[in-house]
């Protein structure tokens, strides 16, 4: 993506200006604790710049995918507000973002304070890209800044409708940094290009794998994603996470890769458990997953095979943990991939909230060329899809 169609944040006078700042603070959490604060830390440069330049900041983010009453109890941005406070930014968490309350609060905001709107997905209309919802936020803000790289592939109200309402709109420093790094492997990644994918958002990601078939010399599949592919090849997957309606998509992908003479590696052994929450972890040899077992990580043979290809790559892009890394020992597969990436001399990129978390946990993060805060967003960007959150920021047309 070229940057000439966009406004540059540094050229906008924000002194005394009320800024709606969309961030992606959807950090991985376990038992109410933040596992990895990368997305928070990466949001700081833009927040600090705006505050130092005299702006009044209304920050906003989604967290998780709230559906049930329980989700609404558990997915507050409160722990994130606390983490920002610990980093020297005084946060006023606003639990009624679509009320009149922020209007008054804005007037009293002190120089080191920001307002943080409660989880955007608690409001009706956020995921539907509601104009009416955006109008409400627009009443108490003047300009729009999007630094939520990880959510730029979503045409949601806080990303899209809100941007449309503000003639002065731009991206923040994180988005700028992400684009510069991802551009290095977007068109012609240095060969051999190895694409490693896993994680749990199977239906989201499986649809965009195809474009990587074209670019990649090898695709290594782990995580929950692997079991839809193994099922497509006719292997038993026990009680592992499986998206039955995506089996045909997986089959077609495998056929296309074969026709192109490209490698696709799937797990040849697994870490299994009798059920989610049980702790009778054991390695099961062979591609099939035993009946009554759930595969929760790739096994040691698979780790070695994946590591070998990763180490000798010209470039690597990894999105999606190889297992349920939040629960050791199911972090072994992801740590093996992280270590191999740290030993690769090519251009290495890790993308995704959870993938970044594993990378940081591994201790090898500083050996990686770029850690992207975007999972689905970085995959779609690399695929060449126009991200709605970036498209809507365009303010100039090139003649
Ligand atoms: P990212 O945030 O890096 O884009 P995802 O959100 O797609 O990655 O996936 C991360 C989640 O995938 C983690 O919560 C992890 O527990 C889960 N996961 C990985 N492997 C499996 C598996 N075999 N079965 C179920 N969940 C899995
Ligand atoms: C992510 O974690 O990839 C982003 O925060 C986007 O979340 P979503 O897939 O729930 O829209
Ligand atoms: Mg995730």
Short mmCIF file of C-alpha atoms and ligand atoms in Angstrom, two decimals:
data_model
loop_
_atom_site.label_atom_id
_atom_site.label_comp_id
_atom_site.label_asym_id
_atom_site.label_seq_id
_atom_site.Cartn_x
_atom_site.Cartn_y
_atom_site.Cartn_z
CA UNK A 1 0.00 0.00 0.00
CA UNK A 2 1.32 3.44 -0.90
CA UNK A 3 0.76 6.16 1.64
CA UNK A 4 0.14 9.18 -0.60
CA UNK A 5 -3.65 9.04 -0.31
CA UNK A 6 -3.61 9.42 3.42
CA UNK A 7 -3.29 12.32 5.86
CA UNK A 8 -0.22 12.26 8.07
CA UNK A 9 -1.01 12.54 11.79
CA UNK A 10 2.08 14.69 12.34
CA UNK A 11 0.77 17.38 9.98
CA UNK A 12 -2.57 17.76 11.82
CA UNK A 13 -2.73 20.40 14.56
CA UNK A 14 -4.35 18.48 17.41
CA UNK A 15 -3.86 21.06 20.16
CA UNK A 16 -7.18 21.31 22.03
CA UNK A 17 -8.77 18.93 19.50
CA UNK A 18 -11.00 16.04 20.62
CA UNK A 19 -9.69 12.84 19.04
CA UNK A 20 -11.58 9.56 18.65
CA UNK A 21 -8.69 7.09 18.80
CA UNK A 22 -9.59 3.54 17.74
CA UNK A 23 -7.16 1.04 19.22
CA UNK A 24 -7.00 -2.74 19.25
CA UNK A 25 -6.55 -3.50 22.94
CA UNK A 26 -7.96 -7.01 22.54
CA UNK A 27 -5.11 -8.59 24.48
CA UNK A 28 -4.92 -12.31 25.26
CA UNK A 29 -6.14 -12.98 28.80
CA UNK A 30 -6.34 -15.96 31.11
CA UNK A 31 -8.19 -16.05 34.45
CA UNK A 32 -8.70 -12.29 34.28
CA UNK A 33 -4.98 -11.58 33.80
CA UNK A 34 -3.29 -10.17 30.72
CA UNK A 35 -1.01 -12.83 29.23
CA UNK A 36 0.71 -10.46 26.85
CA UNK A 37 0.52 -6.66 26.72
CA UNK A 38 2.06 -6.15 23.27
CA UNK A 39 -1.08 -4.53 21.86
CA UNK A 40 -1.21 -2.11 24.82
CA UNK A 41 2.49 -1.22 24.62
CA UNK A 42 2.29 -0.73 20.86
CA UNK A 43 -0.61 1.70 21.32
CA UNK A 44 1.41 3.95 23.64
CA UNK A 45 3.40 6.02 21.09
CA UNK A 46 0.23 7.40 19.48
CA UNK A 47 -1.53 8.00 22.82
CA UNK A 48 1.53 9.77 24.20
CA UNK A 49 2.05 11.85 21.07
CA UNK A 50 -1.59 13.01 21.13
CA UNK A 51 -1.43 13.91 24.83
CA UNK A 52 1.89 15.73 24.45
CA UNK A 53 0.42 17.66 21.52
CA UNK A 54 -2.51 18.89 23.64
CA UNK A 55 -5.25 16.63 22.25
CA UNK A 56 -8.21 15.38 24.28
CA UNK A 57 -8.26 11.66 23.68
CA UNK A 58 -11.27 9.36 23.60
CA UNK A 59 -9.78 5.90 23.10
CA UNK A 60 -11.92 2.92 22.11
CA UNK A 61 -11.43 -0.80 21.57
CA UNK A 62 -13.32 -4.06 21.33
CA UNK A 63 -12.42 -7.08 23.43
CA UNK A 64 -13.33 -10.65 22.48
CA UNK A 65 -16.59 -11.58 20.82
CA UNK A 66 -19.29 -11.03 23.48
CA UNK A 67 -22.47 -13.01 22.90
CA UNK A 68 -23.82 -14.34 26.20
CA UNK A 69 -24.70 -12.51 29.43
CA UNK A 70 -21.60 -14.08 30.97
CA UNK A 71 -19.42 -12.66 28.19
CA UNK A 72 -20.78 -9.22 29.00
CA UNK A 73 -19.67 -9.70 32.61
CA UNK A 74 -16.24 -11.02 31.66
CA UNK A 75 -15.16 -8.91 28.72
CA UNK A 76 -14.91 -5.45 30.28
CA UNK A 77 -11.93 -3.26 29.38
CA UNK A 78 -11.26 -2.71 33.09
CA UNK A 79 -8.03 -4.79 33.23
CA UNK A 80 -6.82 -2.92 30.16
CA UNK A 81 -7.60 0.45 31.76
CA UNK A 82 -5.54 -0.69 34.74
CA UNK A 83 -2.64 -1.68 32.51
CA UNK A 84 -2.71 1.76 30.90
CA UNK A 85 -2.75 3.38 34.34
CA UNK A 86 0.32 1.35 35.27
CA UNK A 87 1.99 2.79 32.17
CA UNK A 88 1.42 6.36 33.36
CA UNK A 89 -1.75 7.15 31.46
CA UNK A 90 -4.68 8.06 33.66
CA UNK A 91 -7.75 6.35 32.25
CA UNK A 92 -11.38 7.19 32.86
CA UNK A 93 -13.37 4.15 31.78
CA UNK A 94 -16.70 5.20 30.32
CA UNK A 95 -19.28 2.45 30.57
CA UNK A 96 -22.04 4.34 28.73
CA UNK A 97 -20.27 5.50 25.56
CA UNK A 98 -23.50 6.20 23.72
CA UNK A 99 -24.90 8.49 26.45
CA UNK A 100 -24.35 12.22 27.01
CA UNK A 101 -21.90 11.60 29.86
CA UNK A 102 -18.71 11.80 27.74
CA UNK A 103 -19.68 15.27 26.52
CA UNK A 104 -19.42 16.71 30.06
CA UNK A 105 -16.42 14.62 30.97
CA UNK A 106 -14.49 15.90 27.95
CA UNK A 107 -14.67 19.42 29.32
CA UNK A 108 -13.08 18.41 32.61
CA UNK A 109 -10.35 16.17 31.20
CA UNK A 110 -6.90 16.84 32.70
CA UNK A 111 -3.76 16.87 30.51
CA UNK A 112 -2.60 13.34 31.38
CA UNK A 113 -6.05 11.80 31.29
CA UNK A 114 -7.82 9.93 28.54
CA UNK A 115 -11.34 8.58 28.28
CA UNK A 116 -11.56 4.90 27.37
CA UNK A 117 -14.92 3.72 26.07
CA UNK A 118 -16.05 0.38 27.48
CA UNK A 119 -15.83 -2.65 25.13
CA UNK A 120 -17.22 -1.38 21.83
CA UNK A 121 -18.92 -4.72 21.17
CA UNK A 122 -21.17 -4.15 24.19
CA UNK A 123 -22.93 -1.47 22.11
CA UNK A 124 -25.61 -2.45 19.62
CA UNK A 125 -24.50 -1.62 16.13
CA UNK A 126 -20.71 -1.81 16.47
CA UNK A 127 -20.30 -4.97 14.44
CA UNK A 128 -23.10 -3.88 12.06
CA UNK A 129 -21.20 -0.72 11.12
CA UNK A 130 -24.06 1.39 12.46
CA UNK A 131 -24.13 5.03 11.37
CA UNK A 132 -26.39 5.88 14.30
CA UNK A 133 -23.85 4.56 16.81
CA UNK A 134 -21.00 6.41 15.12
CA UNK A 135 -23.08 9.62 15.25
CA UNK A 136 -23.20 9.30 19.03
CA UNK A 137 -19.40 9.14 19.38
CA UNK A 138 -19.08 11.87 16.81
CA UNK A 139 -20.99 14.31 19.03
CA UNK A 140 -18.08 14.50 21.45
CA UNK A 141 -15.09 14.13 19.12
CA UNK A 142 -13.66 16.24 16.27
CA UNK A 143 -11.24 14.03 14.35
CA UNK A 144 -10.64 10.30 13.83
CA UNK A 145 -7.39 8.40 14.30
CA UNK A 146 -7.22 4.67 13.66
CA UNK A 147 -4.32 2.85 15.27
CA UNK A 148 -6.16 -0.48 15.59
CA UNK A 149 -4.19 -2.38 12.99
CA UNK A 150 -5.48 -5.75 14.27
CA UNK A 151 -9.08 -4.72 13.54
CA UNK A 152 -8.61 -2.93 10.20
CA UNK A 153 -10.12 -5.91 8.35
CA UNK A 154 -13.44 -5.30 10.11
CA UNK A 155 -15.98 -2.86 8.62
CA UNK A 156 -17.32 -2.05 12.07
CA UNK A 157 -18.83 1.24 13.29
CA UNK A 158 -15.74 2.40 15.19
CA UNK A 159 -13.47 1.57 12.26
CA UNK A 160 -15.56 2.46 9.23
CA UNK A 161 -18.78 4.44 9.87
CA UNK A 162 -16.97 6.68 12.34
CA UNK A 163 -14.16 7.44 9.88
CA UNK A 164 -16.71 8.41 7.25
CA UNK A 165 -18.14 11.04 9.58
CA UNK A 166 -14.81 12.81 10.07
CA UNK A 167 -13.23 14.77 7.22
CA UNK A 168 -10.01 14.83 9.25
CA UNK A 169 -9.03 11.18 9.62
CA UNK A 170 -5.76 9.30 9.57
CA UNK A 171 -3.93 6.29 10.95
CA UNK A 172 -1.61 6.28 13.94
CA UNK A 173 2.04 5.29 14.33
CA UNK A 174 1.37 1.59 14.91
CA UNK A 175 -0.57 1.20 11.66
CA UNK A 176 2.21 3.06 9.86
CA UNK A 177 4.86 0.75 11.33
CA UNK A 178 2.85 -2.39 10.52
CA UNK A 179 2.37 -1.41 6.89
CA UNK A 180 6.05 -0.60 6.39
CA UNK A 181 7.08 -4.01 7.77
CA UNK A 182 4.40 -6.11 6.08
CA UNK A 183 5.13 -4.48 2.72
CA UNK A 184 8.49 -6.28 2.80
CA UNK A 185 6.78 -9.64 2.32
CA UNK A 186 3.54 -8.52 0.69
CA UNK A 187 4.36 -8.83 -2.99
CA UNK A 188 7.51 -10.84 -3.50
CA UNK A 189 8.57 -12.44 -0.26
CA UNK A 190 12.18 -13.68 -0.36
CA UNK A 191 12.14 -17.39 -1.31
CA UNK A 192 11.65 -19.94 -0.02
CA UNK A 193 8.62 -18.34 1.64
CA UNK A 194 7.21 -20.49 4.42
CA UNK A 195 3.74 -19.77 5.73
CA UNK A 196 2.89 -21.20 9.15
CA UNK A 197 -0.72 -21.11 10.30
CA UNK A 198 -2.76 -22.38 13.23
CA UNK A 199 -4.90 -20.91 15.98
CA UNK A 200 -8.61 -21.23 16.46
CA UNK A 201 -10.33 -18.81 14.07
CA UNK A 202 -10.56 -21.52 11.43
CA UNK A 203 -13.49 -20.27 9.36
CA UNK A 204 -12.09 -16.72 9.34
CA UNK A 205 -8.69 -17.75 8.14
CA UNK A 206 -9.25 -20.78 5.95
CA UNK A 207 -10.93 -18.61 3.32
CA UNK A 208 -7.86 -16.47 2.89
CA UNK A 209 -5.30 -19.27 2.74
CA UNK A 210 -5.67 -19.61 -0.98
CA UNK A 211 -3.73 -16.54 -1.94
CA UNK A 212 -0.84 -17.85 0.14
CA UNK A 213 -0.88 -20.99 -1.97
CA UNK A 214 0.31 -18.83 -4.83
CA UNK A 215 3.09 -17.11 -2.90
CA UNK A 216 4.30 -19.77 -0.47
CA UNK A 217 6.79 -22.50 -1.17
CA UNK A 218 5.53 -24.39 1.86
CA UNK A 219 2.50 -24.12 4.14
CA UNK A 220 2.75 -25.61 7.64
CA UNK A 221 -0.55 -26.10 9.42
CA UNK A 222 -1.04 -26.63 13.17
CA UNK A 223 -3.47 -25.50 15.87
CA UNK A 224 -7.19 -26.16 15.57
CA UNK A 225 -6.88 -25.39 11.86
CA UNK A 226 -4.99 -28.67 11.31
CA UNK A 227 -7.93 -30.91 12.19
CA UNK A 228 -10.22 -29.59 9.48
CA UNK A 229 -7.38 -30.31 7.02
CA UNK A 230 -6.67 -33.78 8.41
CA UNK A 231 -10.39 -34.56 8.19
CA UNK A 232 -10.29 -33.38 4.57
CA UNK A 233 -7.59 -35.99 3.95
CA UNK A 234 -9.74 -38.69 5.55
CA UNK A 235 -7.87 -39.01 8.87
CA UNK A 236 -9.66 -39.51 12.17
CA UNK A 237 -9.55 -36.41 14.39
CA UNK A 238 -11.17 -37.75 17.58
CA UNK A 239 -12.93 -34.96 19.43
CA UNK A 240 -10.57 -32.26 18.21
CA UNK A 241 -11.96 -28.91 17.13
CA UNK A 242 -13.33 -29.41 13.66
CA UNK A 243 -15.24 -27.14 11.30
CA UNK A 244 -17.16 -29.65 9.21
CA UNK A 245 -18.56 -27.08 6.79
CA UNK A 246 -15.01 -26.02 5.89
CA UNK A 247 -13.75 -29.48 4.96
CA UNK A 248 -14.48 -28.91 1.28
CA UNK A 249 -12.57 -25.58 1.32
CA UNK A 250 -9.64 -27.40 2.93
CA UNK A 251 -9.79 -30.15 0.29
CA UNK A 252 -9.70 -27.67 -2.56
CA UNK A 253 -6.76 -25.86 -1.01
CA UNK A 254 -4.81 -29.11 -0.69
CA UNK A 255 -5.59 -30.02 -4.32
CA UNK A 256 -4.42 -26.64 -5.60
CA UNK A 257 -1.20 -26.83 -3.60
CA UNK A 258 -0.55 -30.31 -4.98
CA UNK A 259 -1.22 -29.18 -8.54
CA UNK A 260 1.34 -26.41 -8.08
CA UNK A 261 3.88 -28.80 -6.62
CA UNK A 262 3.97 -26.93 -3.30
CA UNK A 263 4.46 -28.50 0.11
CA UNK A 264 1.73 -28.63 2.73
CA UNK A 265 2.75 -30.10 6.06
CA UNK A 266 0.16 -31.35 8.53
CA UNK A 267 0.79 -32.84 11.98
CA UNK A 268 2.12 -36.40 12.03
CA UNK A 269 1.81 -36.65 15.83
CA UNK A 270 -0.11 -34.77 18.49
CA UNK A 271 -0.36 -33.84 22.12
CA UNK A 272 -3.76 -35.14 23.19
CA UNK A 273 -5.96 -35.06 26.24
CA UNK A 274 -9.18 -36.90 27.12
CA UNK A 275 -11.20 -33.67 27.15
CA UNK A 276 -10.76 -29.90 27.34
CA UNK A 277 -9.91 -29.07 30.95
CA UNK A 278 -8.47 -32.55 31.70
CA UNK A 279 -4.75 -32.86 32.45
CA UNK A 280 -3.95 -36.37 31.19
CA UNK A 281 -1.69 -35.01 28.44
CA UNK A 282 0.12 -37.55 26.30
CA UNK A 283 1.79 -37.70 22.91
CA UNK A 284 -0.05 -39.76 20.32
CA UNK A 285 2.05 -40.97 17.44
CA UNK A 286 0.67 -41.03 13.91
CA UNK A 287 -1.46 -38.68 11.89
CA UNK A 288 -4.84 -39.91 13.13
CA UNK A 289 -6.08 -38.65 16.47
CA UNK A 290 -7.32 -41.47 18.72
CA UNK A 291 -11.08 -41.69 19.33
CA UNK A 292 -12.20 -39.99 22.56
CA UNK A 293 -9.14 -37.71 22.51
CA UNK A 294 -8.78 -34.03 21.77
CA UNK A 295 -5.64 -32.83 20.02
CA UNK A 296 -4.36 -29.77 21.84
CA UNK A 297 -0.90 -29.29 20.31
CA UNK A 298 1.38 -30.65 17.59
CA UNK A 299 3.68 -33.48 18.69
CA UNK A 300 7.51 -33.59 18.81
CA UNK A 301 8.02 -35.17 15.34
CA UNK A 302 5.83 -32.50 13.79
CA UNK A 303 7.75 -29.81 15.68
CA UNK A 304 11.05 -31.05 14.24
CA UNK A 305 9.72 -31.21 10.68
CA UNK A 306 8.25 -27.71 10.87
CA UNK A 307 11.37 -26.27 12.52
CA UNK A 308 13.61 -27.61 9.76
CA UNK A 309 11.68 -25.84 6.99
CA UNK A 310 11.35 -22.63 9.00
CA UNK A 311 15.07 -22.38 9.79
CA UNK A 312 16.12 -22.52 6.15
CA UNK A 313 13.45 -20.12 4.82
CA UNK A 314 14.14 -16.87 2.97
CA UNK A 315 11.06 -15.42 4.67
CA UNK A 316 8.46 -16.72 7.10
CA UNK A 317 5.04 -15.51 8.12
CA UNK A 318 3.45 -17.16 11.16
CA UNK A 319 -0.10 -16.63 12.34
CA UNK A 320 -1.89 -18.82 14.84
CA UNK A 321 -0.47 -20.85 17.75
CA UNK A 322 0.24 -24.55 17.14
CA UNK A 323 -1.71 -25.55 20.25
CA UNK A 324 -3.61 -24.31 23.29
CA UNK A 325 -0.50 -22.52 24.40
CA UNK A 326 -2.20 -20.85 27.36
CA UNK A 327 -2.08 -24.22 29.15
CA UNK A 328 1.39 -25.78 29.36
CA UNK A 329 2.52 -28.28 28.18
CA UNK A 330 0.39 -27.35 25.15
CA UNK A 331 2.80 -24.48 24.48
CA UNK A 332 5.59 -26.79 23.28
CA UNK A 333 4.60 -26.78 19.60
CA UNK A 334 4.35 -23.00 19.45
CA UNK A 335 7.62 -22.56 21.36
CA UNK A 336 9.36 -24.89 18.88
CA UNK A 337 8.10 -22.74 16.00
CA UNK A 338 9.16 -19.58 17.86
CA UNK A 339 12.66 -20.98 18.40
CA UNK A 340 13.03 -22.04 14.76
CA UNK A 341 11.94 -18.59 13.64
CA UNK A 342 14.55 -17.02 15.89
CA UNK A 343 17.19 -19.14 14.13
CA UNK A 344 16.04 -18.30 10.60
CA UNK A 345 18.24 -15.80 8.82
CA UNK A 346 15.48 -14.65 6.46
CA UNK A 347 12.80 -11.98 7.06
CA UNK A 348 10.53 -13.28 9.81
CA UNK A 349 7.08 -11.98 10.72
CA UNK A 350 4.75 -13.18 13.46
CA UNK A 351 1.18 -11.87 13.40
CA UNK A 352 -1.79 -12.09 15.78
CA UNK A 353 -2.57 -11.30 19.42
CA UNK A 354 -2.02 -14.87 20.60
CA UNK A 355 0.87 -15.62 18.25
CA UNK A 356 2.65 -12.47 19.42
CA UNK A 357 2.03 -13.60 23.01
CA UNK A 358 3.76 -16.95 22.40
CA UNK A 359 6.63 -15.23 20.65
CA UNK A 360 7.15 -12.90 23.61
CA UNK A 361 6.83 -15.78 26.11
CA UNK A 362 9.46 -17.75 24.23
CA UNK A 363 12.10 -15.11 24.98
CA UNK A 364 13.18 -14.95 21.32
CA UNK A 365 11.04 -12.00 20.28
CA UNK A 366 14.04 -9.74 19.71
CA UNK A 367 15.31 -12.13 17.01
CA UNK A 368 12.18 -11.65 14.89
CA UNK A 369 12.10 -9.07 12.08
CA UNK A 370 8.55 -7.91 12.87
CA UNK A 371 5.88 -8.85 15.38
CA UNK A 372 2.54 -7.74 14.03
CA UNK A 373 -0.37 -6.95 16.32
CA UNK A 374 -2.73 -8.14 13.58
CA UNK A 375 -3.80 -11.77 13.06
CA UNK A 376 -6.60 -11.83 10.50
CA UNK A 377 -5.69 -8.25 9.55
CA UNK A 378 -2.07 -9.06 8.69
CA UNK A 379 -3.13 -12.16 6.74
CA UNK A 380 -5.63 -10.19 4.69
CA UNK A 381 -3.18 -7.36 4.16
CA UNK A 382 -0.50 -9.77 2.91
CA UNK A 383 -3.04 -11.41 0.67
CA UNK A 384 -3.56 -8.06 -1.07
CA UNK A 385 -7.11 -7.51 0.16
CA UNK A 386 -8.07 -3.85 0.63
CA UNK A 387 -8.71 -3.52 4.37
CA UNK A 388 -11.94 -1.54 5.01
CA UNK A 389 -10.33 0.29 7.93
CA UNK A 390 -7.52 1.60 5.74
CA UNK A 391 -9.57 2.23 2.61
CA UNK A 392 -11.96 4.50 4.49
CA UNK A 393 -9.08 6.68 5.67
CA UNK A 394 -8.18 7.74 2.14
CA UNK A 395 -8.73 11.45 1.73
CA UNK A 396 -7.02 12.26 -1.54
CA UNK A 397 -7.52 10.79 -4.97
CA UNK A 398 -4.49 10.33 -7.14
CA UNK A 399 -4.77 11.76 -10.66
P1 LIG B 1 -3.98 -15.14 16.78
O1 LIG B 1 -4.54 -14.36 17.95
O2 LIG B 1 -2.51 -15.28 16.85
O3 LIG B 1 -4.49 -14.63 15.46
P2 LIG B 1 -6.05 -17.15 17.05
O4 LIG B 1 -6.86 -16.19 17.87
O5 LIG B 1 -6.58 -17.58 15.74
O6 LIG B 1 -4.54 -16.65 16.92
O7 LIG B 1 -5.86 -18.51 17.88
C1 LIG B 1 -5.37 -18.58 19.20
C2 LIG B 1 -6.15 -19.61 19.99
O8 LIG B 1 -6.10 -20.87 19.34
C3 LIG B 1 -5.58 -19.83 21.37
O9 LIG B 1 -6.53 -19.41 22.32
C4 LIG B 1 -5.34 -21.35 21.44
O10 LIG B 1 -5.69 -21.94 22.68
C5 LIG B 1 -6.24 -21.86 20.33
N1 LIG B 1 -5.82 -23.17 19.80
C6 LIG B 1 -4.64 -23.53 19.29
N2 LIG B 1 -4.60 -24.83 18.97
C7 LIG B 1 -5.82 -25.33 19.30
C8 LIG B 1 -6.40 -26.64 19.23
N3 LIG B 1 -5.72 -27.69 18.76
N4 LIG B 1 -7.68 -26.78 19.65
C9 LIG B 1 -8.37 -25.70 20.13
N5 LIG B 1 -7.87 -24.45 20.23
C10 LIG B 1 -6.61 -24.27 19.82
C1 LIG B 2 -7.82 -10.01 16.67
O1 LIG B 2 -7.65 -10.44 17.82
O2 LIG B 2 -7.40 -10.59 15.65
C2 LIG B 2 -8.45 -8.65 16.51
O3 LIG B 2 -8.58 -8.00 17.74
C3 LIG B 2 -9.79 -8.76 15.80
O4 LIG B 2 -10.69 -9.52 16.56
P1 LIG B 2 -11.95 -10.23 15.85
O5 LIG B 2 -11.38 -11.34 14.99
O6 LIG B 2 -12.81 -10.74 16.98
O7 LIG B 2 -12.64 -9.19 15.02
MG1 LIG B 3 -6.38 -14.44 18.96
#
